[in-house]
Amino acid sequence: MDIRRLEEAPGDLGGLDGKTALVRVDFNLPRSDDGAIADDTRLRAALPTIRFLRERGAAVILLSHFGRPKAAPDPALSLAFVADPLAAALGAPVRFLDRADGRPDGVIPGDVLVLENTRFLPGETENDPSLAEELARLGDLFVMDAFSVAHRANASTAGLADHLPTYAGLSMERELDHIAQALDHPKTPVMAIVGGAKVSTKIGLLENLVEKLDRLAIGGGMANTFLLAKGVDVGRSLAEAHLIGKAADILKAAARHNCEIILPVDVVTATKFEAGAETQVRGRDGVKPGEMVLDVGPDTVGELMDAMDKSNTLIWNGPLGAFETPPFDTSTIEAAKYAARLCRADKIVAVAGGGDTVAALNAAGVAEDFTFVSTAGGAFLEWMEGKRLPGVQIVTRGSA
Ligand code: ADP
Ligand code: MG
C-alpha cells in the first residue's frame, strides 16, 4: 500500500510553519452517565499527529462526528466536552470552535482547535461537495487520521481531499501498515478465525477470505449454519436455515481456492443459555434435540492450535462462542491465549478486529500481546471484505 504519509507533508508544502492542518479524528467517544469519557483510547490515538504538526509550527483544527445528530445542531451531542480532556492529555491549550464558516480569528502556530460535531452540518454524511469546499477554507492541508470512519464517504472523511493536499495521519498510517501486513502482503501460510453470531452479517467477508487464505476456521453461532449445510443436526442452536445454500457455496469456493476449512469437530451445549449453566461436551453429531450449541469444544480448540502452529499470519474476527456468558467464553479465551503466546514468541503475526472480538481479547487479557488489534469495527470488516474504503483511497496512491 503506497500511503501518502504525514512525514511527506513538510517537504511537499515547503514546510508546515504557519499552516493550518485540518485533521479528521474519531472523537465519537463512549461517555458514562455523568458525562465523563468512559474510554479515552480514541482521544489518545489523536495525540501523535497533533504533536507532529505542532512541533513543525502548524496550527491544528480537529474534525470529528459525535453520535448521530440529524444534520442540525443538537446540544446533547456537542463536541465541546472534548476540549478540556484533550488539553490535559496534550499538555497544551485547546480551543473549541463552534462554527465552520471561514477561518477562525487569531490562530497562531501550535494552536489546537476542536470544531463542533461535523454531523451538525447539512451535507456531511452525503459528502456534499459544497460543504467539503466550505470546510477546506478552514485550513491548508487535510490529514485523515481516523481509520474507524474510513468506510464512510463523508465530507470530513473523504470530500476534503478534493480541495486540499491530503495525508494519512500517524494513527491511520499505523493501522494501514498493520492491516496491509496481514492481508495484502502477509507472511504465508495465512489463517483466519471467523466467529460471531450469524453468517448473514459476514457473507462478504467469508467469500473474500476463502479466495485469499490458506485456511479458515469457522466458529461461533455462524458455524451452526455450516454444520446444518453438512447435514448435522444442531438442535435448538442459533442457526440460519435459509442460508444453508450460501454456506454450501462458500465451502465449494474454499475447495476451489485451496482454502482449508476448519469447522467444529466438537461443541459445548446447554439446555439453558445463562451464566453458569450446566454444560455438555458433544461430538458435533451428538447434539440432542433440546440443546443449544454455545461454544466450540476442546478438541476443536486443539485443532485451532495446530492450525495456528502451521500458520505464520492469523486474522481474527468474531468470538468462538457466546463469550459474554461464562462458561461459554472458554474456547475463545483458550484460543486467544494460545495465539498471544505464539505472538510473543514471534512465531505468528496476529491481527484482530471487530467490536465484540476486541472485548473478548480484552477479557482474555491478551489484546496487548497481539501484533495489532483494530478498534475500528465497521471499517475493519469492510476492509476484510476486500472493499475499497473511501477514507483509505484518499491517502493512498494507485489502487488502495
Ligand atoms: P464482532 O463484533 O467481533 O464482529 P459479532 O458481532 O459478529 O463479532 O459476534 C459476536 C456475538 O456472537 C457475541 O455477542 C456472541 O455472544 C455471539 N455468539 C458467538 N457464538 C455464539 C453461539 N454459539 N450462539 C449464540 N451466540 C453466539
Ligand atoms: Mg459485534
Tab-separated table of C-alpha atoms and ligand atoms in Angstrom:
chain	number	residue	atom	x	y	z
A	1	MET	CA	0.000	0.000	0.000
A	2	ASP	CA	1.567	3.241	-1.153
A	3	ILE	CA	0.454	5.618	1.581
A	4	ARG	CA	0.743	9.399	1.424
A	5	ARG	CA	2.418	9.714	4.777
A	6	LEU	CA	2.281	12.763	7.011
A	7	GLU	CA	6.102	12.774	7.036
A	8	GLU	CA	5.950	13.833	3.379
A	9	ALA	CA	3.876	16.942	4.059
A	10	PRO	CA	6.628	19.349	5.184
A	11	GLY	CA	8.691	18.616	2.053
A	12	ASP	CA	5.692	18.771	-0.295
A	13	LEU	CA	4.323	22.001	1.119
A	14	GLY	CA	7.557	23.907	1.743
A	15	GLY	CA	7.306	23.473	5.488
A	16	LEU	CA	4.303	23.477	7.813
A	17	ASP	CA	5.215	26.600	9.751
A	18	GLY	CA	2.228	28.950	9.816
A	19	LYS	CA	-0.028	26.437	8.026
A	20	THR	CA	-3.308	25.172	9.408
A	21	ALA	CA	-3.950	21.434	9.219
A	22	LEU	CA	-7.470	20.025	9.251
A	23	VAL	CA	-7.237	16.663	10.969
A	24	ARG	CA	-10.109	14.148	10.854
A	25	VAL	CA	-10.048	12.230	14.123
A	26	ASP	CA	-12.561	9.930	15.771
A	27	PHE	CA	-13.826	11.652	18.903
A	28	ASN	CA	-17.009	9.608	18.931
A	29	LEU	CA	-16.006	8.709	22.473
A	30	PRO	CA	-18.004	6.477	24.799
A	31	ARG	CA	-19.378	8.577	27.686
A	32	SER	CA	-20.735	7.391	31.004
A	33	ASP	CA	-23.978	8.734	32.519
A	34	ASP	CA	-22.211	11.606	34.314
A	35	GLY	CA	-20.701	12.747	31.004
A	36	ALA	CA	-17.168	11.536	31.757
A	37	ILE	CA	-15.194	9.883	28.972
A	38	ALA	CA	-15.553	6.151	29.636
A	39	ASP	CA	-12.695	5.089	27.361
A	40	ASP	CA	-10.135	7.573	26.046
A	41	THR	CA	-8.418	5.247	23.547
A	42	ARG	CA	-9.565	7.339	20.572
A	43	LEU	CA	-8.585	10.579	22.269
A	44	ARG	CA	-5.070	9.282	22.835
A	45	ALA	CA	-4.890	7.991	19.267
A	46	ALA	CA	-5.109	11.584	18.044
A	47	LEU	CA	-2.083	12.800	20.025
A	48	PRO	CA	0.865	11.692	17.829
A	49	THR	CA	-0.435	13.533	14.762
A	50	ILE	CA	-1.295	16.675	16.742
A	51	ARG	CA	2.201	16.691	18.252
A	52	PHE	CA	3.862	16.108	14.885
A	53	LEU	CA	2.044	19.092	13.386
A	54	ARG	CA	2.582	21.439	16.341
A	55	GLU	CA	6.285	20.637	16.504
A	56	ARG	CA	6.549	21.831	12.899
A	57	GLY	CA	4.753	25.107	13.532
A	58	ALA	CA	1.320	24.174	12.206
A	59	ALA	CA	-1.975	25.016	13.845
A	60	VAL	CA	-4.412	22.122	14.116
A	61	ILE	CA	-8.180	22.064	13.654
A	62	LEU	CA	-9.665	18.730	14.666
A	63	LEU	CA	-12.781	17.470	12.901
A	64	SER	CA	-14.985	14.662	14.191
A	65	HIS	CA	-18.543	13.483	14.402
A	66	PHE	CA	-20.168	12.533	17.692
A	67	GLY	CA	-23.274	10.386	17.870
A	68	ARG	CA	-25.996	10.581	15.255
A	69	PRO	CA	-27.444	14.103	15.073
A	70	LYS	CA	-29.782	14.822	12.167
A	71	ALA	CA	-27.696	17.323	10.167
A	72	ALA	CA	-28.599	20.079	12.663
A	73	PRO	CA	-27.203	21.300	15.993
A	74	ASP	CA	-28.164	19.167	18.984
A	75	PRO	CA	-26.754	20.467	22.304
A	76	ALA	CA	-26.681	16.946	23.762
A	77	LEU	CA	-24.249	15.918	21.014
A	78	SER	CA	-21.877	18.887	21.129
A	79	LEU	CA	-18.160	18.085	20.957
A	80	ALA	CA	-17.337	20.897	23.421
A	81	PHE	CA	-16.719	18.306	26.173
A	82	VAL	CA	-13.592	17.083	24.386
A	83	ALA	CA	-11.561	20.310	24.664
A	84	ASP	CA	-10.539	20.061	28.337
A	85	PRO	CA	-9.628	16.355	28.437
A	86	LEU	CA	-7.710	16.783	25.189
A	87	ALA	CA	-5.822	19.782	26.584
A	88	ALA	CA	-4.911	17.715	29.654
A	89	ALA	CA	-3.706	14.785	27.549
A	90	LEU	CA	-1.760	17.040	25.212
A	91	GLY	CA	-0.348	19.400	27.814
A	92	ALA	CA	-1.382	22.411	25.719
A	93	PRO	CA	-4.447	24.646	25.472
A	94	VAL	CA	-7.303	23.509	23.233
A	95	ARG	CA	-9.947	25.889	21.952
A	96	PHE	CA	-13.477	24.898	20.910
A	97	LEU	CA	-14.675	26.222	17.566
A	98	ASP	CA	-18.431	26.251	17.134
A	99	ARG	CA	-18.623	27.420	13.530
A	100	ALA	CA	-17.221	26.094	10.279
A	101	ASP	CA	-17.772	29.194	8.130
A	102	GLY	CA	-14.407	30.749	7.386
A	103	ARG	CA	-11.065	30.873	9.120
A	104	PRO	CA	-11.219	31.411	12.858
A	105	ASP	CA	-9.564	34.603	14.096
A	106	GLY	CA	-6.207	34.843	15.774
A	107	VAL	CA	-4.924	31.355	15.036
A	108	ILE	CA	-1.177	31.141	15.587
A	109	PRO	CA	1.335	28.298	15.108
A	110	GLY	CA	0.794	25.494	17.610
A	111	ASP	CA	-2.845	26.335	18.305
A	112	VAL	CA	-5.218	23.392	18.653
A	113	LEU	CA	-8.932	23.794	17.995
A	114	VAL	CA	-11.774	21.279	18.085
A	115	LEU	CA	-14.518	22.008	15.582
A	116	GLU	CA	-18.125	21.353	16.580
A	117	ASN	CA	-19.660	17.981	15.587
A	118	THR	CA	-19.325	17.627	11.805
A	119	ARG	CA	-22.677	15.833	11.635
A	120	PHE	CA	-24.414	19.048	12.678
A	121	LEU	CA	-23.569	20.250	9.170
A	122	PRO	CA	-26.013	19.546	6.340
A	123	GLY	CA	-24.197	17.601	3.617
A	124	GLU	CA	-21.631	15.894	5.866
A	125	THR	CA	-22.970	12.342	5.542
A	126	GLU	CA	-23.894	12.854	1.862
A	127	ASN	CA	-20.384	14.130	1.123
A	128	ASP	CA	-21.827	17.291	-0.388
A	129	PRO	CA	-19.029	18.958	-2.422
A	130	SER	CA	-20.080	22.442	-1.340
A	131	LEU	CA	-19.698	21.504	2.331
A	132	ALA	CA	-16.280	19.990	1.628
A	133	GLU	CA	-15.316	23.231	-0.107
A	134	GLU	CA	-16.510	25.276	2.862
A	135	LEU	CA	-14.592	23.091	5.327
A	136	ALA	CA	-11.489	23.270	3.146
A	137	ARG	CA	-11.401	27.058	3.597
A	138	LEU	CA	-10.543	26.482	7.269
A	139	GLY	CA	-7.078	25.127	6.500
A	140	ASP	CA	-4.184	24.451	4.150
A	141	LEU	CA	-3.865	20.677	4.297
A	142	PHE	CA	-6.037	17.705	5.233
A	143	VAL	CA	-4.842	14.878	7.431
A	144	MET	CA	-7.055	11.783	7.597
A	145	ASP	CA	-6.311	10.120	10.935
A	146	ALA	CA	-9.433	8.055	11.669
A	147	PHE	CA	-9.380	4.574	10.118
A	148	SER	CA	-12.548	3.760	12.072
A	149	VAL	CA	-14.583	6.078	9.821
A	150	ALA	CA	-12.648	5.390	6.603
A	151	HIS	CA	-15.509	3.240	5.264
A	152	ARG	CA	-17.774	6.299	5.173
A	153	ALA	CA	-17.656	8.745	2.281
A	154	ASN	CA	-18.429	11.912	4.234
A	155	ALA	CA	-17.326	15.481	3.564
A	156	SER	CA	-14.932	15.313	6.537
A	157	THR	CA	-13.583	11.807	5.804
A	158	ALA	CA	-13.187	11.922	2.031
A	159	GLY	CA	-14.630	15.060	0.387
A	160	LEU	CA	-11.941	17.367	1.783
A	161	ALA	CA	-9.331	15.516	-0.267
A	162	ASP	CA	-10.777	17.094	-3.429
A	163	HIS	CA	-9.769	20.528	-2.159
A	164	LEU	CA	-6.606	20.158	-0.075
A	165	PRO	CA	-3.307	18.264	-0.164
A	166	THR	CA	-4.136	15.107	1.801
A	167	TYR	CA	-2.071	12.814	4.006
A	168	ALA	CA	-2.611	9.859	6.325
A	169	GLY	CA	-2.116	10.787	9.968
A	170	LEU	CA	0.183	8.745	12.176
A	171	SER	CA	-2.561	6.574	13.767
A	172	MET	CA	-4.155	5.902	10.405
A	173	GLU	CA	-0.755	5.064	8.940
A	174	ARG	CA	-0.034	2.590	11.716
A	175	GLU	CA	-3.396	0.907	11.221
A	176	LEU	CA	-2.973	0.699	7.430
A	177	ASP	CA	0.537	-0.701	7.731
A	178	HIS	CA	-0.689	-3.442	10.048
A	179	ILE	CA	-3.727	-4.452	8.064
A	180	ALA	CA	-1.716	-4.474	4.845
A	181	GLN	CA	0.839	-6.691	6.542
A	182	ALA	CA	-1.898	-9.162	7.476
A	183	LEU	CA	-3.930	-9.449	4.298
A	184	ASP	CA	-2.188	-7.752	1.389
A	185	HIS	CA	1.413	-8.872	1.910
A	186	PRO	CA	1.222	-11.478	4.642
A	187	LYS	CA	3.809	-13.976	5.631
A	188	THR	CA	2.154	-17.205	4.452
A	189	PRO	CA	0.512	-19.513	5.330
A	190	VAL	CA	-2.302	-17.224	6.410
A	191	MET	CA	-5.204	-18.375	8.521
A	192	ALA	CA	-8.327	-16.635	9.752
A	193	ILE	CA	-10.643	-17.399	12.604
A	194	VAL	CA	-14.115	-16.065	11.917
A	195	GLY	CA	-16.775	-16.412	14.562
A	196	GLY	CA	-19.677	-14.424	15.874
A	197	ALA	CA	-23.386	-14.865	15.863
A	198	LYS	CA	-24.520	-15.031	12.270
A	199	VAL	CA	-23.436	-15.931	8.763
A	200	SER	CA	-25.752	-13.242	7.365
A	201	THR	CA	-23.617	-10.370	8.688
A	202	LYS	CA	-20.370	-11.848	7.336
A	203	ILE	CA	-21.106	-13.437	3.951
A	204	GLY	CA	-18.979	-10.919	2.031
A	205	LEU	CA	-16.123	-11.402	4.416
A	206	LEU	CA	-16.209	-15.205	4.156
A	207	GLU	CA	-16.370	-15.053	0.353
A	208	ASN	CA	-13.354	-12.755	0.200
A	209	LEU	CA	-11.328	-14.719	2.743
A	210	VAL	CA	-11.697	-18.146	1.097
A	211	GLU	CA	-10.183	-16.676	-2.059
A	212	LYS	CA	-7.161	-15.297	-0.248
A	213	LEU	CA	-6.330	-17.537	2.696
A	214	ASP	CA	-4.688	-20.883	3.208
A	215	ARG	CA	-7.096	-21.883	5.989
A	216	LEU	CA	-10.273	-20.552	7.515
A	217	ALA	CA	-11.644	-21.665	10.869
A	218	ILE	CA	-15.340	-21.002	11.415
A	219	GLY	CA	-16.709	-20.896	14.951
A	220	GLY	CA	-19.403	-19.193	16.974
A	221	GLY	CA	-23.085	-19.317	16.154
A	222	MET	CA	-22.306	-19.000	12.459
A	223	ALA	CA	-20.600	-22.413	12.453
A	224	ASN	CA	-24.036	-23.937	13.178
A	225	THR	CA	-25.298	-22.855	9.773
A	226	PHE	CA	-22.294	-24.532	8.133
A	227	LEU	CA	-22.918	-27.693	10.153
A	228	LEU	CA	-26.567	-27.637	9.042
A	229	ALA	CA	-25.338	-27.379	5.464
A	230	LYS	CA	-23.370	-30.576	6.089
A	231	GLY	CA	-26.488	-32.305	7.378
A	232	VAL	CA	-25.574	-32.048	11.080
A	233	ASP	CA	-28.492	-31.571	13.498
A	234	VAL	CA	-27.738	-28.580	15.756
A	235	GLY	CA	-30.827	-28.865	17.981
A	236	ARG	CA	-32.161	-25.525	19.244
A	237	SER	CA	-28.950	-23.636	18.401
A	238	LEU	CA	-28.848	-20.237	16.765
A	239	ALA	CA	-28.594	-21.034	13.044
A	240	GLU	CA	-29.833	-19.546	9.782
A	241	ALA	CA	-31.536	-22.355	7.908
A	242	HIS	CA	-32.264	-20.081	4.939
A	243	LEU	CA	-28.512	-19.614	4.415
A	244	ILE	CA	-27.617	-23.293	4.069
A	245	GLY	CA	-27.214	-22.853	0.314
A	246	LYS	CA	-24.935	-19.863	0.816
A	247	ALA	CA	-22.851	-21.790	3.340
A	248	ALA	CA	-22.523	-24.694	0.872
A	249	ASP	CA	-21.413	-22.236	-1.846
A	250	ILE	CA	-18.749	-20.827	0.458
A	251	LEU	CA	-17.472	-24.343	1.199
A	252	LYS	CA	-17.294	-25.065	-2.547
A	253	ALA	CA	-15.467	-21.803	-3.231
A	254	ALA	CA	-12.996	-22.684	-0.475
A	255	ALA	CA	-12.292	-26.046	-2.111
A	256	ARG	CA	-11.758	-24.322	-5.481
A	257	HIS	CA	-9.284	-21.864	-3.981
A	258	ASN	CA	-7.450	-24.461	-1.888
A	259	CYS	CA	-8.554	-22.847	1.338
A	260	GLU	CA	-8.751	-25.440	4.080
A	261	ILE	CA	-11.940	-25.051	6.135
A	262	ILE	CA	-11.907	-25.896	9.810
A	263	LEU	CA	-15.363	-26.466	11.292
A	264	PRO	CA	-16.026	-27.529	14.878
A	265	VAL	CA	-15.500	-31.248	15.493
A	266	ASP	CA	-16.999	-30.992	18.956
A	267	VAL	CA	-19.213	-28.458	20.713
A	268	VAL	CA	-20.313	-27.275	24.147
A	269	THR	CA	-24.076	-27.469	24.612
A	270	ALA	CA	-26.590	-26.447	27.241
A	271	THR	CA	-30.355	-26.517	27.549
A	272	LYS	CA	-30.383	-23.090	29.198
A	273	PHE	CA	-28.497	-20.049	27.898
A	274	GLU	CA	-27.415	-18.456	31.165
A	275	ALA	CA	-24.255	-17.839	33.172
A	276	GLY	CA	-23.049	-20.945	34.972
A	277	ALA	CA	-25.477	-23.208	33.067
A	278	GLU	CA	-24.813	-26.936	33.165
A	279	THR	CA	-22.931	-27.883	30.015
A	280	GLN	CA	-22.106	-30.963	27.959
A	281	VAL	CA	-19.275	-31.532	25.524
A	282	ARG	CA	-20.583	-33.400	22.485
A	283	GLY	CA	-19.174	-34.614	19.229
A	284	ARG	CA	-20.748	-32.411	16.581
A	285	ASP	CA	-23.069	-35.245	15.549
A	286	GLY	CA	-24.233	-35.788	19.112
A	287	VAL	CA	-26.249	-32.631	19.834
A	288	LYS	CA	-29.582	-33.573	21.494
A	289	PRO	CA	-32.852	-32.042	20.219
A	290	GLY	CA	-33.376	-29.741	23.233
A	291	GLU	CA	-29.790	-28.450	23.332
A	292	MET	CA	-28.099	-25.301	22.069
A	293	VAL	CA	-24.511	-25.131	20.848
A	294	LEU	CA	-22.973	-22.186	22.714
A	295	ASP	CA	-19.236	-22.738	22.286
A	296	VAL	CA	-16.855	-24.910	20.314
A	297	GLY	CA	-15.417	-27.902	22.166
A	298	PRO	CA	-11.915	-28.705	23.466
A	299	ASP	CA	-10.944	-30.918	20.511
A	300	THR	CA	-11.837	-28.061	18.168
A	301	VAL	CA	-9.649	-25.694	20.185
A	302	GLY	CA	-6.871	-28.277	19.824
A	303	GLU	CA	-7.340	-28.232	16.040
A	304	LEU	CA	-7.231	-24.439	16.050
A	305	MET	CA	-3.974	-24.521	17.977
A	306	ASP	CA	-2.455	-26.991	15.481
A	307	ALA	CA	-3.602	-24.751	12.637
A	308	MET	CA	-2.034	-21.707	14.316
A	309	ASP	CA	1.211	-23.659	14.717
A	310	LYS	CA	1.229	-24.260	10.961
A	311	SER	CA	0.430	-20.631	10.056
A	312	ASN	CA	2.573	-17.509	10.014
A	313	THR	CA	-0.257	-14.981	9.970
A	314	LEU	CA	-3.556	-15.041	11.856
A	315	ILE	CA	-6.509	-12.767	11.223
A	316	TRP	CA	-9.258	-12.988	13.824
A	317	ASN	CA	-12.786	-11.637	13.764
A	318	GLY	CA	-15.615	-12.907	15.906
A	319	PRO	CA	-15.693	-14.929	19.143
A	320	LEU	CA	-15.880	-18.753	19.035
A	321	GLY	CA	-18.770	-18.883	21.478
A	322	ALA	CA	-21.257	-16.752	23.401
A	323	PHE	CA	-18.309	-15.310	25.336
A	324	GLU	CA	-20.279	-12.701	27.333
A	325	THR	CA	-21.880	-15.546	29.283
A	326	PRO	CA	-19.392	-17.793	31.097
A	327	PRO	CA	-18.610	-20.663	30.769
A	328	PHE	CA	-19.241	-20.127	27.048
A	329	ASP	CA	-16.148	-17.903	26.893
A	330	THR	CA	-13.833	-20.875	27.489
A	331	SER	CA	-12.747	-21.692	23.929
A	332	THR	CA	-12.396	-18.078	22.840
A	333	ILE	CA	-10.131	-17.373	25.816
A	334	GLU	CA	-8.066	-20.550	25.350
A	335	ALA	CA	-7.547	-19.918	21.655
A	336	ALA	CA	-6.786	-16.226	22.219
A	337	LYS	CA	-4.195	-17.054	24.869
A	338	TYR	CA	-2.549	-19.535	22.547
A	339	ALA	CA	-2.389	-17.004	19.723
A	340	ALA	CA	-0.928	-14.467	22.145
A	341	ARG	CA	1.760	-16.945	23.190
A	342	LEU	CA	2.747	-17.550	19.545
A	343	CYS	CA	2.834	-13.805	19.021
A	344	ARG	CA	5.090	-13.191	21.996
A	345	ALA	CA	7.428	-15.912	20.689
A	346	ASP	CA	7.462	-14.183	17.271
A	347	LYS	CA	6.004	-17.281	15.644
A	348	ILE	CA	2.936	-15.606	14.207
A	349	VAL	CA	1.655	-12.182	13.187
A	350	ALA	CA	-1.811	-11.860	14.733
A	351	VAL	CA	-4.216	-9.109	13.753
A	352	ALA	CA	-7.713	-8.903	15.209
A	353	GLY	CA	-10.682	-6.582	14.877
A	354	GLY	CA	-14.411	-6.264	15.489
A	355	GLY	CA	-16.305	-4.769	18.427
A	356	ASP	CA	-17.043	-7.999	20.253
A	357	THR	CA	-13.710	-9.511	19.276
A	358	VAL	CA	-11.835	-6.667	20.952
A	359	ALA	CA	-13.996	-7.107	24.063
A	360	ALA	CA	-13.260	-10.846	24.062
A	361	LEU	CA	-9.494	-10.333	23.679
A	362	ASN	CA	-9.564	-7.785	26.491
A	363	ALA	CA	-11.497	-10.262	28.640
A	364	ALA	CA	-8.793	-12.837	27.895
A	365	GLY	CA	-6.166	-10.227	28.843
A	366	VAL	CA	-4.234	-10.729	25.609
A	367	ALA	CA	-5.035	-7.687	23.452
A	368	GLU	CA	-1.589	-6.225	24.213
A	369	ASP	CA	0.160	-9.380	23.021
A	370	PHE	CA	-1.474	-9.426	19.607
A	371	THR	CA	0.520	-7.771	16.846
A	372	PHE	CA	-2.358	-5.393	16.269
A	373	VAL	CA	-5.924	-5.047	17.470
A	374	SER	CA	-8.105	-2.753	15.420
A	375	THR	CA	-10.828	-0.930	17.310
A	376	ALA	CA	-12.434	0.066	14.009
A	377	GLY	CA	-15.473	-2.227	13.845
A	378	GLY	CA	-17.198	-1.439	10.545
A	379	ALA	CA	-14.097	-0.258	8.695
A	380	PHE	CA	-12.135	-3.356	9.740
A	381	LEU	CA	-14.915	-5.642	8.493
A	382	GLU	CA	-15.265	-3.812	5.190
A	383	TRP	CA	-11.523	-3.997	4.680
A	384	MET	CA	-11.692	-7.770	5.367
A	385	GLU	CA	-14.439	-7.990	2.774
A	386	GLY	CA	-11.964	-6.608	0.258
A	387	LYS	CA	-13.853	-3.350	-0.223
A	388	ARG	CA	-12.150	-0.107	-1.156
A	389	LEU	CA	-12.650	2.327	1.685
A	390	PRO	CA	-13.102	5.969	0.615
A	391	GLY	CA	-11.038	7.288	3.531
A	392	VAL	CA	-8.199	4.931	2.615
A	393	GLN	CA	-8.296	5.689	-1.099
A	394	ILE	CA	-7.706	9.401	-0.481
A	395	VAL	CA	-4.443	8.693	1.361
A	396	THR	CA	-3.036	6.070	-0.992
A	397	ARG	CA	-1.524	6.338	-4.440
A	398	GLY	CA	-2.692	3.996	-7.202
A	399	SER	CA	-5.116	1.262	-6.188
A	400	ALA	CA	-5.950	1.350	-2.498
B	1	ADP	P1	-17.657	-8.790	16.163
B	1	ADP	O1	-18.381	-7.658	16.847
B	1	ADP	O2	-16.306	-9.044	16.797
B	1	ADP	O3	-17.567	-8.611	14.672
B	1	ADP	P2	-20.042	-10.419	16.092
B	1	ADP	O4	-20.849	-9.220	16.422
B	1	ADP	O5	-20.149	-10.985	14.709
B	1	ADP	O6	-18.489	-10.141	16.437
B	1	ADP	O7	-20.433	-11.633	17.037
B	1	ADP	C1	-20.361	-11.582	18.431
B	1	ADP	C2	-21.561	-12.223	19.058
B	1	ADP	O8	-21.713	-13.577	18.651
B	1	ADP	C3	-21.432	-12.245	20.571
B	1	ADP	O9	-22.495	-11.488	21.120
B	1	ADP	C4	-21.554	-13.729	20.922
B	1	ADP	O10	-22.306	-13.956	22.112
B	1	ADP	C5	-22.276	-14.286	19.733
B	1	ADP	N1	-22.081	-15.743	19.612
B	1	ADP	C6	-20.936	-16.398	19.375
B	1	ADP	N2	-21.143	-17.731	19.366
B	1	ADP	C7	-22.453	-17.936	19.618
B	1	ADP	C8	-23.286	-19.092	19.722
B	1	ADP	N3	-22.787	-20.337	19.580
B	1	ADP	N4	-24.603	-18.908	19.982
B	1	ADP	C9	-25.094	-17.654	20.103
B	1	ADP	N5	-24.376	-16.528	20.015
B	1	ADP	C10	-23.067	-16.665	19.760
B	2	MG	MG	-20.470	-7.255	17.074
